[in-house]
Short mmCIF file of C-alpha atoms in Angstrom, two decimals:
data_model
loop_
_atom_site.label_atom_id
_atom_site.label_comp_id
_atom_site.label_asym_id
_atom_site.label_seq_id
_atom_site.Cartn_x
_atom_site.Cartn_y
_atom_site.Cartn_z
CA MET W 6 6.06 39.17 -42.89
CA THR W 7 9.10 41.06 -41.54
CA SER W 8 12.15 39.44 -39.98
CA GLU W 9 11.19 41.19 -36.76
CA THR W 10 7.80 39.43 -36.79
CA VAL W 11 9.43 36.04 -37.49
CA THR W 12 11.83 36.58 -34.60
CA LYS W 13 8.93 37.53 -32.34
CA ASP W 14 6.96 34.44 -33.36
CA LYS W 15 9.96 32.22 -32.63
CA LYS W 16 10.37 33.83 -29.23
CA GLU W 17 6.67 33.25 -28.48
CA VAL W 18 6.93 29.57 -29.50
CA LYS W 19 10.06 29.15 -27.39
CA LYS W 20 8.35 30.83 -24.46
CA GLU W 21 5.28 28.58 -24.79
CA LYS W 22 7.47 25.46 -24.91
CA LYS W 23 9.35 26.60 -21.82
CA GLU W 24 6.12 27.33 -19.94
CA LYS W 25 4.70 23.96 -20.97
CA LYS W 26 7.84 22.19 -19.77
CA GLU W 27 7.81 24.07 -16.46
CA LYS W 28 4.12 23.25 -15.99
CA LYS W 29 4.79 19.57 -16.63
CA GLU W 30 7.75 19.52 -14.20
CA ALA W 31 5.68 21.33 -11.56
CA LYS W 32 2.88 18.80 -11.98
CA GLU W 33 5.30 15.88 -11.69
CA ALA W 34 6.81 17.42 -8.56
CA GLN W 35 3.35 17.96 -7.09
CA ALA W 36 2.31 14.42 -7.99
CA ALA W 37 5.35 12.83 -6.41
CA VAL W 38 4.71 11.05 -3.12
CA LYS W 39 7.16 12.25 -0.45
CA GLY W 40 9.46 9.54 0.85
CA ALA W 41 8.27 6.97 -1.68
CA SER W 42 10.75 4.17 -2.23
CA GLU W 43 11.49 2.72 -5.65
CA MET W 44 9.25 -0.25 -4.89
CA GLY W 45 6.35 1.92 -3.72
CA ILE W 46 3.89 4.27 -5.40
CA SER W 47 5.66 7.51 -6.32
CA ILE W 48 2.66 9.37 -7.81
CA ARG W 49 -0.27 10.84 -5.94
CA LYS W 50 -3.69 9.59 -6.95
CA ASP W 51 -5.38 12.98 -6.73
CA VAL W 52 -2.78 14.77 -8.87
CA ASP W 53 -1.87 12.37 -11.69
CA PHE W 54 -4.58 9.74 -11.72
CA ALA W 55 -3.49 8.05 -14.97
CA GLY W 56 0.12 7.74 -13.78
CA TRP W 57 -1.00 6.51 -10.37
CA TYR W 58 -3.29 3.90 -11.92
CA GLN W 59 -0.52 2.52 -14.12
CA GLN W 60 1.93 2.35 -11.22
CA VAL W 61 -0.53 0.64 -8.88
CA LEU W 62 -1.35 -2.08 -11.41
CA THR W 63 2.26 -2.87 -12.30
CA LYS W 64 3.97 -2.41 -8.91
CA SER W 65 1.33 -4.45 -7.11
CA GLU W 66 1.93 -7.25 -9.64
CA MET W 67 -1.64 -7.28 -10.88
CA LEU W 68 -0.75 -6.64 -14.49
CA GLU W 69 2.19 -6.60 -16.90
CA TYR W 70 2.39 -4.68 -20.14
CA TYR W 71 2.66 -6.76 -23.31
CA ASP W 72 4.44 -6.04 -26.59
CA VAL W 73 1.15 -5.81 -28.53
CA SER W 74 -0.46 -2.44 -27.78
CA GLY W 75 -3.74 -2.71 -25.91
CA CYS W 76 -3.07 -6.27 -24.71
CA TYR W 77 -1.98 -7.03 -21.15
CA ILE W 78 -0.89 -9.95 -19.02
CA LEU W 79 -3.20 -10.61 -16.09
CA ARG W 80 -0.92 -11.83 -13.33
CA PRO W 81 -2.22 -14.25 -10.68
CA TYR W 82 -3.06 -11.50 -8.22
CA SER W 83 -5.62 -9.92 -10.58
CA TYR W 84 -6.77 -13.15 -12.20
CA ASN W 85 -7.83 -14.37 -8.77
CA VAL W 86 -10.33 -11.50 -8.64
CA TRP W 87 -11.77 -12.66 -11.96
CA LYS W 88 -11.93 -16.24 -10.62
CA GLU W 89 -13.94 -15.10 -7.60
CA ILE W 90 -16.33 -13.24 -9.90
CA GLN W 91 -16.64 -16.31 -12.14
CA ASN W 92 -17.36 -18.59 -9.19
CA PHE W 93 -20.04 -16.28 -7.80
CA PHE W 94 -21.77 -15.44 -11.08
CA ASP W 95 -21.57 -18.92 -12.59
CA ALA W 96 -23.27 -20.41 -9.53
CA LYS W 97 -26.09 -17.85 -9.79
CA ILE W 98 -26.80 -18.30 -13.50
CA THR W 99 -26.60 -22.10 -13.16
CA GLU W 100 -29.50 -21.80 -10.69
CA MET W 101 -31.36 -19.89 -13.43
CA GLY W 102 -30.94 -22.79 -15.86
CA VAL W 103 -28.11 -21.28 -17.92
CA GLU W 104 -25.64 -23.80 -19.37
CA ASP W 105 -22.03 -23.12 -20.34
CA THR W 106 -20.96 -23.53 -23.94
CA TYR W 107 -18.15 -22.43 -26.25
CA PHE W 108 -18.23 -21.14 -29.82
CA PRO W 109 -15.22 -20.51 -32.09
CA MET W 110 -13.61 -17.07 -32.02
CA PHE W 111 -13.59 -16.74 -35.82
CA VAL W 112 -16.51 -15.28 -37.75
CA SER W 113 -16.99 -15.34 -41.51
CA ASN W 114 -17.66 -12.10 -43.32
CA LYS W 115 -20.86 -13.63 -44.69
CA VAL W 116 -22.24 -14.13 -41.19
CA LEU W 117 -21.22 -10.64 -40.04
CA GLU W 118 -22.99 -9.09 -43.02
CA LYS W 119 -26.19 -10.94 -42.12
CA GLU W 120 -27.12 -8.33 -39.54
CA LYS W 121 -25.83 -4.99 -40.79
CA ASP W 122 -27.40 -2.76 -38.12
CA HIS W 123 -25.77 -4.78 -35.37
CA ILE W 124 -22.30 -5.13 -36.82
CA GLU W 125 -22.24 -1.48 -37.90
CA GLY W 126 -21.82 -0.61 -34.23
CA PHE W 127 -18.72 -2.79 -34.05
CA SER W 128 -17.28 -2.47 -37.57
CA PRO W 129 -14.50 0.00 -36.68
CA GLU W 130 -13.34 -2.39 -33.94
CA VAL W 131 -13.40 -5.71 -35.84
CA ALA W 132 -9.98 -7.33 -36.24
CA TRP W 133 -9.56 -9.44 -39.41
CA VAL W 134 -7.33 -12.42 -40.20
CA THR W 135 -6.27 -12.01 -43.82
CA ARG W 136 -3.23 -14.30 -44.13
CA ALA W 137 -2.21 -17.84 -43.19
CA GLY W 138 1.54 -18.27 -43.44
CA SER W 139 2.61 -16.75 -46.74
CA SER W 140 -0.81 -17.09 -48.41
CA ASP W 141 -3.73 -14.67 -48.45
CA LEU W 142 -7.01 -16.17 -47.29
CA GLU W 143 -9.66 -16.50 -49.98
CA GLU W 144 -12.12 -14.94 -47.55
CA PRO W 145 -10.88 -12.97 -44.52
CA VAL W 146 -12.31 -14.07 -41.18
CA ALA W 147 -13.07 -11.77 -38.26
CA ILE W 148 -12.18 -12.30 -34.61
CA ARG W 149 -15.38 -11.97 -32.59
CA PRO W 150 -16.10 -8.58 -31.06
CA THR W 151 -19.20 -10.24 -29.54
CA SER W 152 -21.04 -13.43 -30.46
CA GLU W 153 -24.61 -12.67 -31.52
CA THR W 154 -23.91 -13.31 -35.20
CA VAL W 155 -21.71 -16.31 -34.32
CA MET W 156 -24.33 -18.11 -32.24
CA TYR W 157 -27.70 -17.28 -33.72
CA PRO W 158 -27.53 -19.32 -36.95
CA TYR W 159 -27.21 -22.34 -34.64
CA PHE W 160 -30.02 -21.18 -32.38
CA ALA W 161 -32.23 -21.39 -35.48
CA LYS W 162 -31.06 -24.96 -35.98
CA TRP W 163 -31.46 -26.09 -32.37
CA ILE W 164 -34.68 -24.31 -31.35
CA ARG W 165 -37.40 -26.23 -33.21
CA SER W 166 -40.33 -26.03 -30.81
CA TYR W 167 -41.73 -23.83 -28.07
CA ARG W 168 -40.85 -26.77 -25.82
CA ASP W 169 -37.17 -25.94 -26.39
CA LEU W 170 -37.70 -22.58 -24.70
CA PRO W 171 -36.34 -20.92 -22.72
CA PHE W 172 -32.96 -21.60 -24.30
CA LYS W 173 -30.09 -20.27 -22.17
CA VAL W 174 -26.34 -20.51 -22.79
CA ASN W 175 -23.30 -18.63 -21.56
CA GLN W 176 -19.63 -18.68 -22.46
CA TRP W 177 -16.53 -17.46 -20.61
CA ASN W 178 -14.12 -16.29 -23.27
CA SER W 179 -12.17 -13.39 -24.69
CA VAL W 180 -13.19 -10.94 -27.39
CA VAL W 181 -11.17 -8.51 -29.51
CA ARG W 182 -12.05 -4.89 -30.28
CA TRP W 183 -9.32 -2.98 -32.10
CA GLU W 184 -10.55 0.52 -32.90
CA PHE W 185 -9.23 2.84 -30.21
CA LYS W 186 -5.80 4.46 -30.14
CA HIS W 187 -5.18 4.94 -26.40
CA PRO W 188 -5.99 1.74 -24.49
CA GLN W 189 -6.29 1.77 -20.70
CA PRO W 190 -5.60 -1.40 -18.70
CA PHE W 191 -8.81 -3.25 -17.75
CA LEU W 192 -10.99 -0.32 -18.86
CA ARG W 193 -10.56 -0.34 -22.63
CA THR W 194 -8.31 -3.07 -23.99
CA ARG W 195 -8.01 -4.69 -27.39
CA GLU W 196 -8.51 -8.15 -25.95
CA PHE W 197 -10.42 -8.73 -22.74
CA LEU W 198 -12.00 -11.55 -20.78
CA TRP W 199 -15.72 -11.62 -20.17
CA GLN W 200 -18.80 -13.77 -19.94
CA GLU W 201 -21.51 -13.43 -22.56
CA GLY W 202 -24.93 -14.91 -21.99
CA HIS W 203 -27.38 -15.49 -24.86
CA THR W 204 -30.95 -16.61 -24.30
CA ALA W 205 -34.20 -17.11 -26.21
CA HIS W 206 -37.73 -16.88 -24.79
CA LEU W 207 -41.29 -17.42 -25.93
CA THR W 208 -42.59 -14.06 -24.70
CA LYS W 209 -41.33 -10.53 -24.15
CA GLU W 210 -42.41 -10.70 -20.52
CA GLU W 211 -40.07 -13.64 -19.89
CA ALA W 212 -37.23 -11.82 -21.65
CA ASP W 213 -37.86 -8.63 -19.67
CA THR W 214 -37.78 -10.53 -16.38
CA GLU W 215 -34.44 -12.15 -17.17
CA VAL W 216 -32.88 -8.84 -18.26
CA ARG W 217 -33.53 -7.39 -14.81
CA GLU W 218 -32.47 -10.57 -12.97
CA ILE W 219 -29.10 -10.55 -14.70
CA LEU W 220 -28.60 -6.83 -14.14
CA SER W 221 -29.31 -7.32 -10.45
CA LEU W 222 -26.63 -10.04 -10.34
CA TYR W 223 -24.15 -7.67 -11.97
CA ALA W 224 -24.90 -5.06 -9.33
CA GLN W 225 -24.41 -7.77 -6.70
CA VAL W 226 -20.99 -8.71 -8.11
CA TYR W 227 -19.90 -5.12 -7.52
CA SER W 228 -21.60 -4.54 -4.18
CA ASP W 229 -21.06 -7.92 -2.51
CA LEU W 230 -17.64 -8.85 -3.91
CA LEU W 231 -15.90 -5.63 -4.98
CA ALA W 232 -17.51 -3.25 -2.44
CA VAL W 233 -18.47 -0.81 -5.20
CA PRO W 234 -22.01 0.66 -5.43
CA MET W 235 -23.82 0.67 -8.77
CA ILE W 236 -26.71 2.58 -10.31
CA GLN W 237 -29.10 0.35 -12.24
CA GLY W 238 -31.03 1.81 -15.14
CA VAL W 239 -31.90 1.87 -18.85
CA LYS W 240 -29.70 3.36 -21.57
CA SER W 241 -31.05 5.95 -24.00
CA ASP W 242 -31.85 4.87 -27.56
CA LYS W 243 -28.63 6.51 -28.69
CA GLU W 244 -26.51 4.56 -26.20
CA LYS W 245 -28.27 1.18 -26.41
CA PHE W 246 -26.68 -1.96 -27.87
CA ALA W 247 -26.58 -1.88 -31.67
CA GLY W 248 -29.45 -3.97 -33.04
CA GLY W 249 -31.12 -4.42 -29.66
CA LEU W 250 -34.54 -3.36 -28.38
CA TYR W 251 -33.24 -1.77 -25.17
CA THR W 252 -30.18 -1.91 -22.94
CA THR W 253 -30.02 -1.94 -19.15
CA THR W 254 -26.81 -1.02 -17.39
CA VAL W 255 -24.99 -0.82 -14.09
CA GLU W 256 -23.10 2.47 -13.87
CA GLY W 257 -20.22 3.08 -11.48
CA TYR W 258 -18.61 6.30 -10.30
CA ILE W 259 -14.88 7.08 -10.03
CA PRO W 260 -14.50 9.82 -7.39
CA THR W 261 -10.99 10.97 -8.28
CA THR W 262 -11.98 11.96 -11.82
CA GLY W 263 -15.69 12.53 -11.23
CA ARG W 264 -16.50 10.26 -14.14
CA ALA W 265 -19.01 7.49 -14.53
CA ILE W 266 -18.15 4.12 -16.00
CA GLN W 267 -20.39 1.56 -17.68
CA ALA W 268 -19.72 -1.52 -15.59
CA GLY W 269 -21.98 -4.21 -17.11
CA THR W 270 -24.91 -4.44 -19.52
CA SER W 271 -27.96 -6.65 -19.96
CA HIS W 272 -29.73 -6.26 -23.30
CA CYS W 273 -33.19 -7.19 -24.50
CA LEU W 274 -32.63 -7.84 -28.20
CA GLY W 275 -36.32 -8.10 -28.97
CA GLN W 276 -37.08 -10.05 -32.16
CA ASN W 277 -34.58 -8.32 -34.43
CA PHE W 278 -32.07 -11.17 -34.49
CA SER W 279 -34.68 -13.93 -34.52
CA LYS W 280 -36.13 -12.31 -37.62
CA MET W 281 -32.73 -12.08 -39.32
CA PHE W 282 -31.71 -15.63 -38.45
CA ASN W 283 -35.20 -17.17 -38.68
CA ILE W 284 -35.37 -18.39 -35.09
CA VAL W 285 -39.04 -19.38 -34.91
CA VAL W 286 -41.30 -21.78 -33.04
CA GLU W 287 -44.91 -22.81 -33.39
CA ASP W 288 -47.39 -20.83 -31.33
CA PRO W 289 -48.51 -23.20 -28.54
CA ASP W 290 -51.96 -21.54 -28.55
CA THR W 291 -52.62 -22.54 -32.17
CA THR W 292 -50.83 -25.87 -32.34
CA GLY W 293 -53.21 -28.75 -33.09
CA LYS W 294 -56.40 -26.63 -32.99
CA ALA W 295 -57.59 -27.48 -36.48
CA ASP W 296 -56.89 -30.54 -38.60
CA GLY W 297 -54.71 -29.70 -41.56
CA GLU W 298 -54.29 -26.10 -40.47
CA ALA W 299 -50.69 -24.96 -40.04
CA ALA W 300 -49.76 -23.65 -36.61
CA LYS W 301 -48.87 -19.98 -36.38
CA LYS W 302 -45.13 -19.26 -36.32
CA LEU W 303 -43.66 -17.03 -33.62
CA LEU W 304 -40.33 -15.24 -33.57
CA VAL W 305 -38.53 -15.85 -30.28
CA TRP W 306 -37.55 -13.01 -27.95
CA GLN W 307 -33.83 -12.82 -27.22
CA ASN W 308 -31.46 -11.38 -24.65
CA SER W 309 -27.71 -11.03 -24.38
CA TRP W 310 -25.69 -9.87 -21.39
CA GLY W 311 -22.02 -9.42 -20.52
CA LEU W 312 -19.62 -8.58 -17.70
CA SER W 313 -15.88 -8.20 -18.26
CA THR W 314 -12.52 -7.77 -16.53
CA ARG W 315 -13.31 -4.05 -16.50
CA THR W 316 -14.63 -4.99 -13.05
CA ILE W 317 -11.03 -5.18 -11.80
CA GLY W 318 -10.15 -1.71 -13.06
CA VAL W 319 -13.24 -0.20 -11.42
CA MET W 320 -12.35 -1.83 -8.10
CA VAL W 321 -8.76 -0.53 -8.22
CA MET W 322 -9.77 3.03 -9.14
CA VAL W 323 -12.45 3.31 -6.46
CA HIS W 324 -10.55 1.84 -3.50
CA GLY W 325 -6.83 2.33 -4.20
CA ASP W 326 -4.81 5.02 -2.39
CA ASP W 327 -1.32 6.53 -2.43
CA LYS W 328 0.13 3.38 -0.85
CA GLY W 329 -1.29 1.11 -3.58
CA LEU W 330 -4.17 -1.33 -3.79
CA VAL W 331 -6.88 -1.67 -1.17
CA MET W 332 -8.43 -5.09 -1.74
CA PRO W 333 -11.95 -6.01 -0.64
CA PRO W 334 -11.52 -9.15 1.50
CA ARG W 335 -13.91 -11.30 -0.56
CA VAL W 336 -11.78 -11.11 -3.70
CA ALA W 337 -8.32 -10.90 -2.13
CA SER W 338 -6.09 -13.90 -2.84
CA ILE W 339 -4.43 -13.18 0.53
CA GLN W 340 -6.76 -11.81 3.20
CA VAL W 341 -4.34 -11.79 6.13
CA VAL W 342 -0.56 -11.51 6.27
CA ILE W 343 1.32 -12.27 9.49
CA VAL W 344 4.60 -10.48 10.18
CA PRO W 345 6.92 -11.23 13.12
CA CYS W 346 7.95 -7.97 14.80
CA GLY W 347 10.02 -6.65 17.69
CA LEU W 348 12.96 -8.95 16.92
CA THR W 349 16.37 -7.26 17.25
CA VAL W 350 20.01 -8.34 17.39
CA LYS W 351 19.56 -8.58 21.14
CA THR W 352 16.65 -11.04 20.83
CA SER W 353 17.70 -14.54 21.92
CA GLN W 354 17.40 -17.43 19.49
CA GLU W 355 14.87 -19.04 21.80
CA ASP W 356 12.60 -15.96 21.86
CA ARG W 357 12.97 -15.59 18.08
CA ARG W 358 11.95 -19.22 17.60
CA LYS W 359 8.93 -18.80 19.89
CA VAL W 360 7.69 -15.81 17.88
CA GLU W 361 8.16 -17.60 14.56
CA ASP W 362 6.46 -20.74 15.89
CA GLU W 363 3.48 -18.63 16.98
CA VAL W 364 3.32 -17.01 13.54
CA VAL W 365 3.19 -20.44 11.91
CA ARG W 366 0.61 -21.68 14.42
CA ILE W 367 -1.67 -18.71 13.72
CA GLU W 368 -1.26 -19.16 9.98
CA LYS W 369 -2.35 -22.79 10.18
CA ALA W 370 -5.28 -22.00 12.47
CA LEU W 371 -6.58 -19.23 10.21
CA LYS W 372 -6.21 -21.35 7.09
CA LYS W 373 -8.12 -24.15 8.78
CA ALA W 374 -10.87 -21.62 9.57
CA GLY W 375 -11.11 -20.73 5.88
CA VAL W 376 -9.13 -17.47 5.96
CA LYS W 377 -6.61 -16.96 3.14
CA THR W 378 -3.47 -16.36 5.16
CA LYS W 379 0.26 -15.95 4.53
CA ALA W 380 3.08 -15.85 7.06
CA ASP W 381 5.94 -13.60 5.96
CA LEU W 382 8.98 -15.22 7.56
CA ARG W 383 11.55 -13.75 5.17
CA ASP W 384 14.60 -13.04 7.30
CA ASN W 385 16.33 -10.74 4.82
CA TYR W 386 13.74 -7.96 5.08
CA SER W 387 12.77 -5.67 7.96
CA PRO W 388 9.20 -5.51 9.28
CA GLY W 389 8.87 -2.01 7.80
CA PHE W 390 9.78 -3.28 4.34
CA LYS W 391 7.26 -6.10 4.68
CA PHE W 392 4.54 -3.69 5.81
CA ALA W 393 5.06 -1.56 2.69
CA HIS W 394 5.24 -4.65 0.47
CA TRP W 395 1.85 -5.95 1.60
CA GLU W 396 0.23 -2.53 1.81
CA LEU W 397 1.11 -1.99 -1.85
CA ARG W 398 -0.75 -5.22 -2.65
CA GLY W 399 -3.73 -4.17 -0.59
CA ILE W 400 -3.85 -7.10 1.86
CA PRO W 401 -6.95 -6.40 4.00
CA LEU W 402 -5.43 -7.28 7.41
CA ARG W 403 -1.90 -7.42 8.79
CA ILE W 404 -1.20 -9.32 12.00
CA GLU W 405 1.92 -8.36 13.94
CA VAL W 406 3.39 -10.82 16.45
CA GLY W 407 6.27 -9.96 18.79
CA PRO W 408 7.77 -11.18 22.10
CA LYS W 409 5.59 -8.81 24.15
CA ASP W 410 2.48 -10.03 22.31
CA LEU W 411 3.34 -13.62 23.31
CA GLN W 412 3.53 -12.59 26.94
CA LYS W 413 0.11 -10.88 26.72
CA GLU W 414 -1.40 -13.72 24.63
CA GLN W 415 -2.50 -11.26 21.96
CA VAL W 416 -1.63 -10.01 18.49
CA VAL W 417 -1.75 -6.56 16.90
CA VAL W 418 -4.04 -6.30 13.86
CA VAL W 419 -3.83 -3.46 11.32
CA ARG W 420 -6.56 -2.74 8.77
CA ARG W 421 -5.41 -1.79 5.27
CA ASP W 422 -8.57 0.16 4.39
CA ASN W 423 -8.28 2.77 7.15
CA GLY W 424 -5.02 2.02 9.02
CA GLU W 425 -6.77 1.28 12.31
CA LYS W 426 -4.67 -0.76 14.74
CA SER W 427 -6.05 -2.93 17.54
CA SER W 428 -4.97 -5.69 19.91
CA ILE W 429 -6.88 -8.97 19.73
CA PRO W 430 -6.53 -11.91 22.15
CA THR W 431 -5.28 -15.12 20.55
CA LYS W 432 -7.87 -17.15 22.44
CA ASP W 433 -10.63 -16.79 19.83
CA LEU W 434 -8.57 -15.22 17.06
CA GLU W 435 -10.10 -17.14 14.16
CA ASN W 436 -13.64 -15.85 14.75
CA ASP W 437 -12.44 -12.33 15.55
CA ILE W 438 -10.45 -12.17 12.30
CA LYS W 439 -13.36 -13.48 10.21
CA ASN W 440 -15.68 -10.92 11.79
CA LEU W 441 -13.15 -8.15 11.20
CA LEU W 442 -12.81 -9.12 7.53
CA ASP W 443 -16.59 -8.81 7.19
CA THR W 444 -16.41 -5.40 8.87
CA VAL W 445 -13.71 -4.24 6.45
CA GLN W 446 -15.76 -5.43 3.46
CA ASN W 447 -18.90 -3.65 4.69
CA ASP W 448 -17.06 -0.46 5.65
CA MET W 449 -15.39 -0.25 2.23
CA TYR W 450 -18.77 -0.48 0.54
CA ALA W 451 -20.39 2.03 2.88
CA ARG W 452 -17.63 4.60 2.29
CA ALA W 453 -17.74 4.17 -1.49
CA LYS W 454 -21.53 4.46 -1.47
CA LYS W 455 -21.54 7.66 0.58
CA VAL W 456 -19.00 9.27 -1.76
CA ARG W 457 -21.03 8.16 -4.78
CA ASP W 458 -24.34 9.32 -3.33
CA ASP W 459 -22.90 12.73 -2.48
CA ALA W 460 -21.70 13.07 -6.08
CA ILE W 461 -25.16 12.57 -7.66
CA VAL W 462 -26.61 16.05 -7.84
CA ARG W 463 -30.11 16.90 -8.95
CA VAL W 464 -29.91 19.80 -11.40
CA ASP W 465 -33.04 21.83 -12.22
CA LYS W 466 -31.43 24.74 -14.13
CA TRP W 467 -29.14 24.46 -17.15
CA GLU W 468 -26.77 27.12 -15.81
CA ASP W 469 -25.94 24.70 -12.94
CA PHE W 470 -25.26 21.73 -15.24
CA VAL W 471 -21.66 22.36 -16.37
CA PRO W 472 -20.48 23.74 -13.00
CA THR W 473 -21.82 20.56 -11.40
CA LEU W 474 -19.89 18.43 -13.90
CA ASN W 475 -16.75 20.48 -13.30
CA ASN W 476 -17.17 19.82 -9.59
CA LYS W 477 -16.68 16.10 -10.40
CA CYS W 478 -20.34 15.23 -9.97
CA LEU W 479 -23.02 13.45 -11.99
CA CYS W 480 -26.15 15.38 -12.99
CA LEU W 481 -29.65 13.98 -12.49
CA ILE W 482 -32.00 16.07 -14.60
CA PRO W 483 -35.61 16.07 -15.85
CA TRP W 484 -35.17 15.07 -19.49
CA CYS W 485 -37.23 14.97 -22.68
CA ASP W 486 -35.75 11.68 -23.95
CA ARG W 487 -34.85 13.08 -27.37
CA THR W 488 -31.64 12.14 -29.20
CA GLU W 489 -31.30 15.67 -30.59
CA CYS W 490 -31.31 17.05 -27.04
CA GLU W 491 -28.81 14.38 -25.96
CA ASP W 492 -26.40 15.41 -28.71
CA ASP W 493 -26.85 19.06 -27.80
CA ILE W 494 -26.09 18.40 -24.12
CA LYS W 495 -22.84 16.66 -25.05
CA GLU W 496 -21.81 19.54 -27.30
CA LYS W 497 -22.77 22.32 -24.89
CA SER W 498 -21.07 20.65 -21.91
CA ALA W 499 -17.80 19.84 -23.68
CA ARG W 500 -14.85 21.01 -21.65
CA ARG W 501 -12.26 22.49 -23.98
CA ASP W 502 -9.27 22.57 -21.68
CA GLN W 503 -8.23 18.93 -21.37
CA GLN W 504 -4.46 19.42 -21.16
CA ASP W 505 -4.14 17.80 -17.77
CA GLU W 506 -6.26 14.75 -18.55
CA PRO W 507 -5.24 12.02 -21.00
CA GLU W 508 -8.04 11.13 -23.39
CA ASP W 509 -8.58 8.17 -25.64
CA GLU W 510 -10.49 8.20 -28.88
CA ARG W 511 -13.93 7.23 -27.53
CA ALA W 512 -13.77 7.48 -23.77
CA PRO W 513 -13.63 9.39 -21.53
CA SER W 514 -16.03 11.70 -23.28
CA MET W 515 -15.21 15.39 -23.09
CA GLY W 516 -18.86 16.37 -23.00
CA ALA W 517 -21.48 14.86 -20.74
CA LYS W 518 -23.22 11.80 -22.11
CA SER W 519 -26.38 10.12 -20.95
CA LEU W 520 -25.57 7.33 -18.50
CA CYS W 521 -28.96 5.82 -17.75
CA MET W 522 -32.52 6.41 -16.69
CA PRO W 523 -32.24 5.09 -13.10
CA PHE W 524 -34.84 2.54 -12.10
CA ASP W 525 -35.09 4.40 -8.79
CA GLN W 526 -36.59 7.71 -9.90
CA PRO W 527 -36.76 10.59 -7.38
CA THR W 528 -39.99 10.65 -5.38
CA GLU W 529 -39.49 14.17 -4.05
CA ASN W 530 -40.72 16.74 -6.59
CA PRO W 531 -41.26 14.01 -9.22
CA ILE W 532 -41.82 14.51 -12.94
CA VAL W 533 -45.30 15.85 -13.73
CA LEU W 534 -46.01 14.86 -17.32
CA GLY W 535 -46.96 17.85 -19.43
CA GLU W 536 -45.70 20.31 -16.79
CA THR W 537 -42.08 19.47 -15.87
CA LYS W 538 -39.68 20.78 -18.48
CA CYS W 539 -36.40 19.33 -19.73
CA VAL W 540 -33.48 21.17 -18.13
CA ALA W 541 -31.53 21.25 -21.39
CA CYS W 542 -34.09 22.22 -24.04
CA GLY W 543 -37.34 23.25 -22.34
CA GLU W 544 -39.46 20.52 -23.95
CA ASN W 545 -41.75 18.41 -21.77
CA ALA W 546 -39.72 16.08 -19.55
CA LYS W 547 -40.56 12.37 -19.50
CA HIS W 548 -38.31 11.11 -16.70
CA PHE W 549 -35.13 11.80 -14.78
CA MET W 550 -31.92 10.94 -16.63
CA LEU W 551 -28.40 10.69 -15.25
CA PHE W 552 -25.70 12.51 -17.24
CA GLY W 553 -21.98 12.71 -16.66
CA ARG W 554 -18.53 12.61 -18.13
CA SER W 555 -17.75 8.98 -18.69
CA TYR W 556 -15.06 6.44 -19.48
#
C-alpha cells in the first residue's frame, strides 16, 4: 500500500466522520421543538422518537433513571396508572374465582432444571445470586423470570382431587430478566411489575375458555382504561411461550414508528407442566366404579397469563405529543386542573380574592362529584407557565377562571387531547365536566383505533410486503403456517439501513416477525383451503397472519 493510498484512506475516513457529525447535528436541529423552554419537551416526536420518549417520561415526572442499568423508579404519576389497572383487573379476576397469593422470588437451580424446554427460553435472561456477604453460596439461586417452575411443585401438593379444580391463583409482583443490552423504560426493563395468573383445570375445554376470557380482559384494560385498541389473536408456534401448548396475545400498534408491540399474553400450557411436576387427579368418570379397581389418573390442564407495566409505555407512545403526555381520563391521577386567569397588577385585591374563592369552590364541588381535581393557586407562576406545566403532564381538562368569567357565571374549559376550548356555565358544571371527560376518553380511543385500522394493510403479493412495512404499516397476509417460511420472511424483510433508529438486542426486530393470527379473520375474499397460496412462499395458505416490525 502506498503512502498516497494511506493518505487517501485517512481523508475518506475523516470525510465520513464529518458527514456523520453533520447528519447528526442536522437531525438534532430538525428534532428540536421551536420555542421549547427548558422545562418543556425539546424534541419532536416524529423526528427523534427515542429521545422524545425519554424526555416525556422524565420531564413529566413519570419515571426517574436509576443507577442500575435497566431498572427505573416509577414515580407516583405513573404508578397511579398501574394502580388503576390493578383495581380494574383484580376486580374482574376475583369474579372469576381467582385468589391472590405470593411466592418467593428465589428459585433453586434444581427446580429450574426440572423443566428444561421451558427454562431454555429464559436461560439467557436469568439473574443468579451467587454470594451472601463474603461467602459463595453452595448452590446459586435464581431470581424468578416467571413463576411456573416456582409454583407447580406446590400445585402437585395441593391439588389432590378433581374436586380441587379449577385451581386459580394470581400474584402481583416483580420479575427480573437480565439478557438485553439496551433497555427501554417500561418496554423492556430488567425488573418490571406485573401480574401472573396460574390456573389448573380438569379439561382442555375449560382451560381454553379461560385463556380467551383473560385475553379479553387484557384487551379491555387497553381499550377501556388506556384508550388504546388491541388486536387479539394466537401466536405462531415459533413465537409461543416456551413449554406451552399455545399462546394468545393482544398486539398494539405504535404509529410513529409503525411497529407492533406485544401488550399482554394468555397461555394454554396444556399438560406439559402437569406431566413434569406430577399434577394429577382421579378421573371422576372412573372413581368408585369397581370395587378394588384403581381410578384412572388424569393430568390437569394448565394456563398462565400476564400483564405488565409495559402498558404504561404503550399508552405514552400512542397518545403523547410534542407538548408531553396526553393522559386518558380514567387513569389520570389528576383529571382536571383549575387555573385562575386574567389577574393583573391592576386587579383589585377584592376581585383577586373572588376569583381564587371561586377556584376553590369549583375544586371542592368537582371532588365531591368524584372528579380528581387540583386547583393551581401558586402565586409565583404566570398562567402561561401553569398551562405548560400541566400540559406536559397530560392533564385531560384545564379550567380557566377569571373576573369576566365570574360576571358571566361560566368557566373556560380546554381539552388536552385536541386543544379545543369552550365556555361552560357554572350552574351544572359537575355533570358537564364528567360528561366531557367521558367524551375525551372515547375520542382518544376512536382516534387511536382509526390510525391503527388504517395501518393494517392486506398484502396479496410479496413485492408489496416490504414497501408496506417501510410505509409504517402492518401486513395481513395469507400464510402457510410454517416456521421455515416465518424465518424466511424475517430474513427477506430485514431493513439494512437502521442508522436513524436505536435498536436493542432482541427488539425491535429489523425484519418482520409474525405477530398473531387474528381471531377476526377477513371475510372478504377469505382463505380457500387448497387454493389460496401463501404470499411469501407459494405453499397452500391456512389462514391470515399479521406480520410487522415489532418491539
